[in-house]
XYZ file of C-alpha atoms in Angstrom:
74
model
C 167.334 126.332 152.281
C 171.041 128.019 152.583
C 174.052 126.935 151.191
C 176.666 127.603 154.404
C 179.296 126.709 152.109
C 180.304 123.619 154.066
C 180.711 121.313 151.726
C 182.392 123.535 149.132
C 185.910 122.075 146.938
C 187.771 125.364 147.690
C 189.981 124.027 144.198
C 187.385 124.262 142.521
C 186.145 127.298 141.292
C 184.405 128.346 138.216
C 183.320 131.742 137.089
C 180.704 131.423 134.427
C 181.736 134.825 132.939
C 185.002 133.042 131.251
C 184.911 130.087 128.511
C 184.500 126.566 128.723
C 188.428 124.645 129.966
C 189.432 122.425 126.943
C 189.113 119.260 126.294
C 192.247 117.431 128.080
C 195.066 115.876 126.519
C 197.431 115.486 129.139
C 196.125 114.497 132.059
C 199.876 114.444 134.342
C 200.699 117.827 133.655
C 197.182 119.094 134.633
C 196.153 117.487 137.127
C 195.479 119.628 139.922
C 193.090 121.329 137.349
C 192.437 119.042 135.114
C 189.689 119.975 131.944
C 187.228 117.766 131.432
C 187.575 113.897 129.315
C 186.609 112.962 125.978
C 185.250 110.814 126.621
C 182.547 112.961 128.976
C 182.663 115.683 126.048
C 181.758 113.715 123.145
C 179.573 110.680 124.288
C 177.437 109.393 122.216
C 173.808 109.153 122.905
C 172.443 105.836 122.561
C 169.622 105.861 124.814
C 168.570 109.841 124.551
C 165.184 110.216 125.079
C 164.772 113.342 123.313
C 163.035 111.012 120.291
C 160.764 109.940 122.131
C 159.813 113.663 124.218
C 159.506 115.300 121.270
C 156.713 113.362 120.640
C 155.180 112.751 123.308
C 154.785 116.271 124.739
C 152.853 117.712 122.103
C 150.255 114.957 122.469
C 150.233 115.663 125.861
C 149.913 118.893 125.626
C 146.044 118.452 122.919
C 144.904 115.735 125.111
C 145.265 117.911 127.993
C 143.916 120.474 126.437
C 140.861 118.886 124.509
C 140.593 117.322 128.410
C 140.330 121.471 129.763
C 138.037 122.746 126.360
C 135.978 119.988 127.416
C 135.479 120.036 131.158
C 135.455 123.272 132.336
C 132.122 123.827 132.306
C 131.516 120.471 134.002
C-alpha cells in the first residue's frame, strides 16, 4: 500500500543521518520540539520477555529440527 502522506505531522521530521535528540530536561523551553523524557529512556524492563525467549527459541528450533529430520522422508 502506498503512503500518500495525508496523516504525517509536518512538525515531526526525523533525519536518520542526524544523532538522536538528548533527553529532555527543560520541557517549557523546548515545547515546540522536545526530546524524549527521562522516564521513556531509562524505563526499567520489569516484565521483559527476553529471559524467557532466550530459552524458548532454541528449544523450539531444536525440536523442529528433530521433527524435520525424523519425518522428512515419511
